[in-house]
PDB file of C-alpha atoms and ligand atoms in Angstrom:
ATOM      1  CA  MET A 349      -9.420   3.909 -31.927  1.00 92.00           C
ATOM      2  CA  GLN A 350     -11.821   5.639 -34.252  1.00 94.00           C
ATOM      3  CA  PHE A 351     -11.527   8.656 -36.489  1.00 96.00           C
ATOM      4  CA  ASN A 352     -14.520  10.305 -38.091  1.00 96.00           C
ATOM      5  CA  VAL A 353     -13.604  10.856 -41.738  1.00 96.00           C
ATOM      6  CA  ALA A 354     -16.844  12.392 -43.006  1.00 94.00           C
ATOM      7  CA  LEU A 355     -15.120  15.694 -43.704  1.00 95.00           C
ATOM      8  CA  LEU A 356     -12.034  14.121 -45.303  1.00 96.00           C
ATOM      9  CA  LEU A 357     -14.215  12.007 -47.612  1.00 94.00           C
ATOM     10  CA  GLN A 358     -15.666  15.254 -48.975  1.00 94.00           C
ATOM     11  CA  GLU A 359     -12.253  16.677 -49.731  1.00 95.00           C
ATOM     12  CA  PRO A 360     -10.371  16.220 -52.993  1.00 96.00           C
ATOM     13  CA  VAL A 361      -8.024  13.182 -53.595  1.00 97.00           C
ATOM     14  CA  GLY A 362      -4.643  13.920 -51.986  1.00 97.00           C
ATOM     15  CA  SER A 363      -6.077  15.804 -48.910  1.00 97.00           C
ATOM     16  CA  ILE A 364      -4.295  14.870 -45.675  1.00 97.00           C
ATOM     17  CA  ARG A 365      -5.203  14.945 -42.049  1.00 97.00           C
ATOM     18  CA  ALA A 366      -2.748  14.115 -39.291  1.00 97.00           C
ATOM     19  CA  GLU A 367      -3.481  12.993 -35.801  1.00 95.00           C
ATOM     20  CA  ASP A 368      -0.961  12.620 -32.923  1.00 97.00           C
ATOM     21  CA  LEU A 369      -1.500   9.781 -30.509  1.00 95.00           C
ATOM     22  CA  LEU A 370      -0.409   9.888 -26.897  1.00 96.00           C
ATOM     23  CA  ASP A 371      -1.138   6.600 -25.058  1.00 94.00           C
ATOM     24  CA  GLU A 372      -4.320   6.387 -27.058  1.00 94.00           C
ATOM     25  CA  PRO A 373      -6.460   3.450 -25.996  1.00 93.00           C
ATOM     26  CA  VAL A 374      -7.049   0.631 -28.502  1.00 94.00           C
ATOM     27  CA  ALA A 375      -9.603  -2.068 -28.045  1.00 93.00           C
ATOM     28  CA  VAL A 376     -10.955  -5.015 -30.118  1.00 94.00           C
ATOM     29  CA  PRO A 377     -13.514  -6.598 -27.715  1.00 94.00           C
ATOM     30  CA  ALA A 378     -14.296  -9.453 -30.049  1.00 94.00           C
ATOM     31  CA  GLU A 379     -10.607 -10.509 -29.883  1.00 93.00           C
ATOM     32  CA  ASP A 380     -10.108  -9.626 -26.257  1.00 91.00           C
ATOM     33  CA  TYR A 381      -7.438  -7.171 -27.332  1.00 92.00           C
ATOM     34  CA  VAL A 382      -6.569  -4.002 -25.453  1.00 91.00           C
ATOM     35  CA  ALA A 383      -3.496  -1.808 -26.021  1.00 91.00           C
ATOM     36  CA  SER A 384      -2.377   1.825 -26.014  1.00 92.00           C
ATOM     37  CA  ALA A 385      -0.606   3.504 -28.893  1.00 95.00           C
ATOM     38  CA  THR A 386       1.729   6.453 -29.155  1.00 97.00           C
ATOM     39  CA  GLY A 387       2.746   7.997 -32.478  1.00 97.00           C
ATOM     40  CA  ARG A 388       1.338   9.667 -35.490  1.00 97.00           C
ATOM     41  CA  VAL A 389      -1.450   8.768 -37.939  1.00 97.00           C
ATOM     42  CA  ASN A 390      -1.737  10.320 -41.417  1.00 98.00           C
ATOM     43  CA  LEU A 391      -5.046   9.966 -43.226  1.00 98.00           C
ATOM     44  CA  LEU A 392      -4.840  10.554 -46.924  1.00 98.00           C
ATOM     45  CA  ARG A 393      -7.910  10.835 -49.198  1.00 97.00           C
ATOM     46  CA  THR A 394      -7.503   8.435 -52.130  1.00 96.00           C
ATOM     47  CA  GLN A 395      -9.715   7.823 -55.091  1.00 93.00           C
ATOM     48  CA  HIS A 396     -11.551   4.857 -53.378  1.00 92.00           C
ATOM     49  CA  GLY A 397     -11.232   5.797 -49.658  1.00 95.00           C
ATOM     50  CA  ILE A 398      -8.685   6.720 -47.057  1.00 97.00           C
ATOM     51  CA  LEU A 399      -5.112   5.523 -46.973  1.00 98.00           C
ATOM     52  CA  VAL A 400      -3.758   5.292 -43.375  1.00 98.00           C
ATOM     53  CA  ARG A 401      -0.044   5.670 -42.849  1.00 98.00           C
ATOM     54  CA  SER A 402       1.153   5.454 -39.258  1.00 97.00           C
ATOM     55  CA  ASN A 403       4.314   5.007 -37.190  1.00 97.00           C
ATOM     56  CA  MET A 404       3.343   4.073 -33.633  1.00 97.00           C
ATOM     57  CA  LEU A 405       4.627   2.329 -30.619  1.00 97.00           C
ATOM     58  CA  VAL A 406       2.596  -0.331 -28.726  1.00 96.00           C
ATOM     59  CA  HIS A 407       3.504  -2.149 -25.570  1.00 92.00           C
ATOM     60  CA  PRO A 408       2.194  -5.673 -25.598  1.00 90.00           C
ATOM     61  CA  SER A 409       2.613  -7.746 -22.416  1.00 88.00           C
ATOM     62  CA  LEU A 410       4.532 -10.927 -23.136  1.00 91.00           C
ATOM     63  CA  GLN A 411       6.046 -13.900 -21.307  1.00 93.00           C
ATOM     64  CA  CYS A 412       9.854 -14.262 -21.538  1.00 95.00           C
ATOM     65  CA  GLY A 413      10.763 -17.449 -23.421  1.00 94.00           C
ATOM     66  CA  ARG A 414      13.799 -17.968 -21.085  1.00 94.00           C
ATOM     67  CA  CYS A 415      12.743 -17.031 -17.564  1.00 95.00           C
ATOM     68  CA  LEU A 416       8.894 -17.195 -18.023  1.00 94.00           C
ATOM     69  CA  THR A 417       8.523 -13.710 -16.376  1.00 95.00           C
ATOM     70  CA  ASP A 418       5.837 -11.357 -17.798  1.00 94.00           C
ATOM     71  CA  PHE A 419       7.263  -8.184 -19.191  1.00 93.00           C
ATOM     72  CA  GLU A 420       6.172  -5.272 -21.429  1.00 92.00           C
ATOM     73  CA  LEU A 421       7.758  -4.954 -24.872  1.00 91.00           C
ATOM     74  CA  THR A 422       8.028  -1.701 -26.781  1.00 93.00           C
ATOM     75  CA  LEU A 423       7.087  -2.600 -30.331  1.00 94.00           C
ATOM     76  CA  PRO A 424       7.244  -0.188 -33.254  1.00 96.00           C
ATOM     77  CA  LEU A 425       4.535  -0.621 -35.834  1.00 97.00           C
ATOM     78  CA  ARG A 426       4.376   0.836 -39.322  1.00 97.00           C
ATOM     79  CA  ILE A 427       0.878   0.724 -40.653  1.00 97.00           C
ATOM     80  CA  ASP A 428       0.054   1.236 -44.262  1.00 97.00           C
ATOM     81  CA  GLU A 429      -3.608   0.328 -45.114  1.00 97.00           C
ATOM     82  CA  GLU A 430      -6.342   1.662 -47.375  1.00 97.00           C
ATOM     83  CA  PHE A 431      -9.802   1.824 -45.812  1.00 97.00           C
ATOM     84  CA  ILE A 432     -12.766   1.671 -48.172  1.00 96.00           C
ATOM     85  CA  PRO A 433     -16.260   3.109 -47.193  1.00 96.00           C
ATOM     86  CA  LEU A 434     -19.054   0.644 -46.959  1.00 94.00           C
ATOM     87  CA  ARG A 435     -21.238   3.122 -48.835  1.00 90.00           C
ATOM     88  CA  ASP A 436     -20.506   5.688 -51.392  1.00 87.00           C
ATOM     89  CA  PHE A 437     -20.407   9.104 -49.688  1.00 80.00           C
ATOM     90  CA  VAL A 438     -22.428  10.857 -52.383  1.00 82.00           C
ATOM     91  CA  THR A 439     -24.897   8.210 -53.729  1.00 87.00           C
ATOM     92  CA  GLY A 440     -25.218   6.109 -50.587  1.00 85.00           C
ATOM     93  CA  ASP A 441     -24.750   2.933 -52.669  1.00 90.00           C
ATOM     94  CA  PRO A 442     -23.001  -0.032 -51.154  1.00 92.00           C
ATOM     95  CA  VAL A 443     -19.285  -0.157 -52.199  1.00 90.00           C
ATOM     96  CA  GLU A 444     -17.762  -3.559 -53.196  1.00 89.00           C
ATOM     97  CA  ALA A 445     -14.352  -4.554 -51.737  1.00 87.00           C
ATOM     98  CA  ASP A 446     -12.291  -7.648 -50.955  1.00 88.00           C
ATOM     99  CA  LEU A 447     -13.299  -9.509 -47.789  1.00 86.00           C
ATOM    100  CA  ASP A 448     -10.075  -8.769 -46.031  1.00 88.00           C
ATOM    101  CA  GLN A 449     -10.210  -5.069 -46.858  1.00 93.00           C
ATOM    102  CA  PHE A 450     -10.525  -2.644 -43.919  1.00 96.00           C
ATOM    103  CA  ARG A 451     -13.746  -0.634 -44.168  1.00 96.00           C
ATOM    104  CA  ILE A 452     -15.079   2.731 -43.010  1.00 96.00           C
ATOM    105  CA  ASP A 453     -18.545   2.203 -41.414  1.00 94.00           C
ATOM    106  CA  GLU A 454     -21.917   3.773 -42.246  1.00 92.00           C
ATOM    107  CA  ARG A 455     -21.319   6.583 -39.770  1.00 93.00           C
ATOM    108  CA  ASN A 456     -17.995   7.410 -41.486  1.00 94.00           C
ATOM    109  CA  GLU A 457     -15.992   6.051 -38.571  1.00 96.00           C
ATOM    110  CA  LEU A 458     -12.598   4.628 -39.573  1.00 97.00           C
ATOM    111  CA  ASP A 459     -11.655   2.211 -36.785  1.00 95.00           C
ATOM    112  CA  LEU A 460      -7.941   1.488 -36.740  1.00 96.00           C
ATOM    113  CA  SER A 461      -8.037  -0.945 -33.762  1.00 96.00           C
ATOM    114  CA  GLU A 462      -8.292  -4.202 -35.733  1.00 95.00           C
ATOM    115  CA  ALA A 463      -5.475  -3.137 -38.060  1.00 96.00           C
ATOM    116  CA  ILE A 464      -3.281  -2.339 -35.030  1.00 97.00           C
ATOM    117  CA  ARG A 465      -4.071  -5.758 -33.580  1.00 96.00           C
ATOM    118  CA  GLN A 466      -3.116  -7.504 -36.834  1.00 96.00           C
ATOM    119  CA  TYR A 467       0.056  -5.443 -37.348  1.00 96.00           C
ATOM    120  CA  GLU A 468       1.070  -6.107 -33.733  1.00 95.00           C
ATOM    121  CA  GLN A 469       0.527  -9.884 -34.139  1.00 94.00           C
ATOM    122  CA  ALA A 470       2.642  -9.978 -37.321  1.00 95.00           C
ATOM    123  CA  ALA A 471       5.447  -7.993 -35.591  1.00 94.00           C
ATOM    124  CA  LEU A 472       5.657 -10.036 -32.358  1.00 92.00           C
ATOM    125  CA  PRO A 473       8.943 -11.933 -31.875  1.00 90.00           C
ATOM    126  CA  ILE A 474       8.554 -15.674 -32.096  1.00 89.00           C
ATOM    127  CA  GLN A 475      10.479 -16.236 -28.865  1.00 89.00           C
ATOM    128  CA  PRO A 476      10.315 -12.978 -26.832  1.00 92.00           C
ATOM    129  CA  ILE A 477      12.995 -12.415 -24.161  1.00 94.00           C
ATOM    130  CA  CYS A 478      12.746  -9.897 -21.347  1.00 94.00           C
ATOM    131  CA  ARG A 479      16.243  -8.648 -22.087  1.00 93.00           C
ATOM    132  CA  GLU A 480      19.203  -9.628 -24.170  1.00 92.00           C
ATOM    133  CA  ASP A 481      21.200 -11.028 -21.288  1.00 94.00           C
ATOM    134  CA  CYS A 482      18.374 -12.833 -19.533  1.00 96.00           C
ATOM    135  CA  ALA A 483      19.911 -15.723 -17.690  1.00 94.00           C
ATOM    136  CA  GLY A 484      16.806 -17.868 -17.837  1.00 95.00           C
ATOM    137  CA  LEU A 485      15.840 -20.603 -15.415  1.00 94.00           C
ATOM    138  CA  CYS A 486      18.070 -23.230 -13.847  1.00 93.00           C
ATOM    139  CA  PRO A 487      17.389 -26.395 -15.815  1.00 90.00           C
ATOM    140  CA  VAL A 488      17.773 -28.460 -12.592  1.00 90.00           C
ATOM    141  CA  CYS A 489      15.809 -26.672  -9.940  1.00 92.00           C
ATOM    142  CA  GLY A 490      13.828 -24.029 -12.021  1.00 92.00           C
ATOM    143  CA  GLN A 491      15.202 -21.067 -10.049  1.00 93.00           C
ATOM    144  CA  ASN A 492      15.030 -17.803 -12.024  1.00 94.00           C
ATOM    145  CA  LEU A 493      18.763 -17.043 -12.461  1.00 93.00           C
ATOM    146  CA  ASN A 494      18.083 -13.256 -12.992  1.00 95.00           C
ATOM    147  CA  GLU A 495      17.005 -13.062  -9.355  1.00 94.00           C
ATOM    148  CA  ARG A 496      19.350 -15.448  -7.571  1.00 92.00           C
ATOM    149  CA  VAL A 497      22.011 -18.006  -8.491  1.00 90.00           C
ATOM    150  CA  CYS A 498      21.085 -21.424  -7.184  1.00 91.00           C
ATOM    151  CA  ASP A 499      23.436 -24.040  -5.727  1.00 88.00           C
ATOM    152  CA  CYS A 500      23.094 -26.390  -8.644  1.00 87.00           C
ATOM    153  CA  THR A 501      24.611 -23.905 -11.112  1.00 57.00           C
ATOM    154  CA  PRO A 502      28.231 -24.879 -11.879  1.00 62.00           C
ATOM    155  CA  PRO A 503      30.431 -22.229 -10.081  1.00 53.00           C
ATOM    156  CA  LYS A 504      32.391 -21.119 -13.167  1.00 55.00           C
ATOM    157  CA  ALA A 505      29.434 -20.872 -15.520  1.00 53.00           C
ATOM    158  CA  GLU A 506      28.020 -17.321 -15.499  1.00 58.00           C
ATOM    159  CA  GLY A 507      25.805 -15.093 -17.591  1.00 61.00           C
ATOM    160  CA  ALA A 508      25.618 -16.143 -21.184  1.00 63.00           C
ATOM    161  CA  TRP A 509      27.799 -19.165 -20.579  1.00 63.00           C
ATOM    162  CA  ALA A 510      25.213 -20.361 -17.995  1.00 65.00           C
ATOM    163  CA  SER A 511      22.415 -20.168 -20.487  1.00 70.00           C
ATOM    164  CA  LEU A 512      24.511 -21.788 -23.182  1.00 71.00           C
ATOM    165  CA  ALA A 513      25.519 -24.582 -20.839  1.00 67.00           C
ATOM    166  CA  GLY A 514      21.892 -24.916 -19.818  1.00 71.00           C
ATOM    167  CA  LEU A 515      20.811 -25.089 -23.413  1.00 73.00           C
ATOM    168  CA  ALA A 516      23.492 -27.738 -24.210  1.00 73.00           C
ATOM    169  CA  GLU A 517      22.365 -29.757 -21.280  1.00 72.00           C
ATOM    170  CA  ARG A 518      18.758 -29.491 -22.316  1.00 75.00           C
ATOM    171  CA  LEU A 519      19.520 -30.509 -25.853  1.00 75.00           C
ATOM    172  CA  GLN A 520      21.471 -33.544 -24.537  1.00 73.00           C
ATOM    173  CA  THR A 521      18.634 -34.618 -22.376  1.00 69.00           C
ATOM    174  CA  GLU A 522      16.114 -34.193 -25.224  1.00 69.00           C
ATOM    175  CA  GLU A 523      18.348 -36.238 -27.442  1.00 66.00           C
ATOM    176  CA  SER A 524      18.788 -39.004 -25.023  1.00 63.00           C
ATOM    177  CA  HIS A 525      14.975 -39.012 -24.306  1.00 60.00           C
ATOM    178  CA  GLY A 526      14.290 -38.927 -28.056  1.00 51.00           C
ATOM    179  CA  SER A 527      16.397 -41.986 -28.963  1.00 48.00           C
ATOM    180  CA  PRO A 528      14.790 -45.395 -28.610  1.00 52.00           C
TER     181      PRO A 528
HETATM  182 ZN1  LIG B 983      13.781 -13.355 -19.154  1.00 74.28          ZN
HETATM  183 ZN1  LIG B 984      19.233 -24.741  -9.722  1.00 74.28          ZN
END
């Protein structure tokens, strides 16, 4: 996702440009990352470059930690990053910046893709679940209990109780396996 900021770089500090995104494609080929983003991007001319402020939604594909099904998560990202030009717009001299600083390339293209990838990675849940009440897999036969209740599930354990009971069982088995 690139924005040409040649014009904005010529404007006085404090100038703003806003862009609306609607399912805008995002790609970082080197990281094998593709996504699409919906939201708003504000570009603000600062003394040293362009400050990007954005609220957007991305929809990463994840695997549920309970039932192992793939699902799409709606993830809000709030991006706040200053991009520094590789070269001074007026003199053409190289501009020094920290290694982890986002840069505007020599063609005045500000590429937001890598920032989106990094913000998404930081915002991903550690153990994603497809829905709050996901029943998970039967610890005995592996049946996805969202689709069908299997015979080995105790008849009275349902919903949240089933996954709690399953968890307790798993913990017990792990403990007994763990002890010498
Ligand atoms: Zn699930
Ligand atoms: Zn089962």
